[in-house]
């Protein structure tokens, strides 16, 4: 069903608890949000692991640039 620019489809959840999203999403990461009323929202995207999140906080670009510069000058 098409509602405005949105496409609604009905999927069947298999006995193993999986649904097929189609080849468009093959190998990609998705975020699954389950609301308190049981509604499930699936969003494709690129997600950052917790142990890499520091790279994107507090303008770490300058610090990373310095570290990369140092590493390039001090090759083993």
Short mmCIF file of C-alpha atoms in Angstrom, two decimals:
data_model
loop_
_atom_site.label_atom_id
_atom_site.label_comp_id
_atom_site.label_asym_id
_atom_site.label_seq_id
_atom_site.Cartn_x
_atom_site.Cartn_y
_atom_site.Cartn_z
CA UNK A 1 0.00 0.00 0.00
CA UNK A 2 1.33 3.45 -0.86
CA UNK A 3 0.49 6.27 1.56
CA UNK A 4 1.89 9.57 0.29
CA UNK A 5 5.57 8.90 -0.35
CA UNK A 6 5.57 5.93 2.04
CA UNK A 7 5.22 2.29 1.03
CA UNK A 8 3.61 -0.11 3.48
CA UNK A 9 4.15 -3.85 3.09
CA UNK A 10 3.06 -6.85 5.08
CA UNK A 11 5.78 -9.35 6.01
CA UNK A 12 5.51 -12.76 7.61
CA UNK A 13 7.78 -13.55 10.55
CA UNK A 14 9.14 -17.07 10.08
CA UNK A 15 9.34 -19.74 12.76
CA UNK A 16 12.91 -18.67 13.46
CA UNK A 17 11.81 -15.08 14.21
CA UNK A 18 13.25 -13.58 11.04
CA UNK A 19 11.77 -11.43 8.29
CA UNK A 20 13.18 -10.79 4.82
CA UNK A 21 13.88 -7.14 4.06
CA UNK A 22 14.88 -7.78 0.44
CA UNK A 23 18.19 -7.50 -1.37
CA UNK A 24 18.14 -3.70 -1.06
CA UNK A 25 19.08 -4.08 2.61
CA UNK A 26 21.34 -7.14 2.32
CA UNK A 27 24.49 -6.73 4.41
CA UNK A 28 23.44 -3.35 5.80
CA UNK A 29 22.92 -2.34 9.41
CA UNK A 30 19.50 -1.46 10.71
CA UNK A 31 18.20 -0.06 13.96
CA UNK A 32 15.14 -1.77 15.41
CA UNK A 33 13.07 0.31 17.83
CA UNK A 34 10.27 -1.43 19.71
CA UNK A 35 7.74 0.97 21.20
CA UNK A 36 5.79 0.27 24.39
CA UNK A 37 2.63 -0.49 22.37
CA UNK A 38 4.45 -3.20 20.38
CA UNK A 39 5.02 -1.06 17.28
CA UNK A 40 8.34 -1.85 15.60
CA UNK A 41 10.25 0.84 13.71
CA UNK A 42 13.14 -0.24 11.48
CA UNK A 43 15.66 2.37 10.33
CA UNK A 44 18.60 1.67 8.01
CA UNK A 45 21.83 3.46 8.79
CA UNK A 46 25.42 3.31 9.90
CA UNK A 47 25.85 2.89 13.61
CA UNK A 48 28.90 3.55 15.71
CA UNK A 49 30.01 0.93 18.25
CA UNK A 50 30.24 2.23 21.83
CA UNK A 51 34.01 1.72 21.91
CA UNK A 52 34.42 4.02 18.86
CA UNK A 53 31.96 6.73 19.93
CA UNK A 54 34.74 8.85 21.49
CA UNK A 55 36.04 9.53 17.98
CA UNK A 56 32.94 11.59 17.23
CA UNK A 57 32.64 13.54 20.49
CA UNK A 58 34.01 16.92 21.56
CA UNK A 59 35.59 17.88 18.24
CA UNK A 60 38.17 15.11 18.35
CA UNK A 61 39.08 15.79 14.70
CA UNK A 62 41.97 18.08 15.67
CA UNK A 63 43.34 15.51 18.11
CA UNK A 64 42.98 12.74 15.52
CA UNK A 65 44.72 14.85 12.86
CA UNK A 66 47.66 15.42 15.24
CA UNK A 67 47.84 11.70 16.04
CA UNK A 68 47.76 10.75 12.35
CA UNK A 69 50.44 13.33 11.57
CA UNK A 70 52.64 11.96 14.36
CA UNK A 71 52.10 8.38 13.17
CA UNK A 72 53.03 9.30 9.60
CA UNK A 73 56.27 10.96 10.75
CA UNK A 74 57.18 8.18 13.19
CA UNK A 75 56.70 5.03 11.12
CA UNK A 76 58.15 1.85 12.56
#
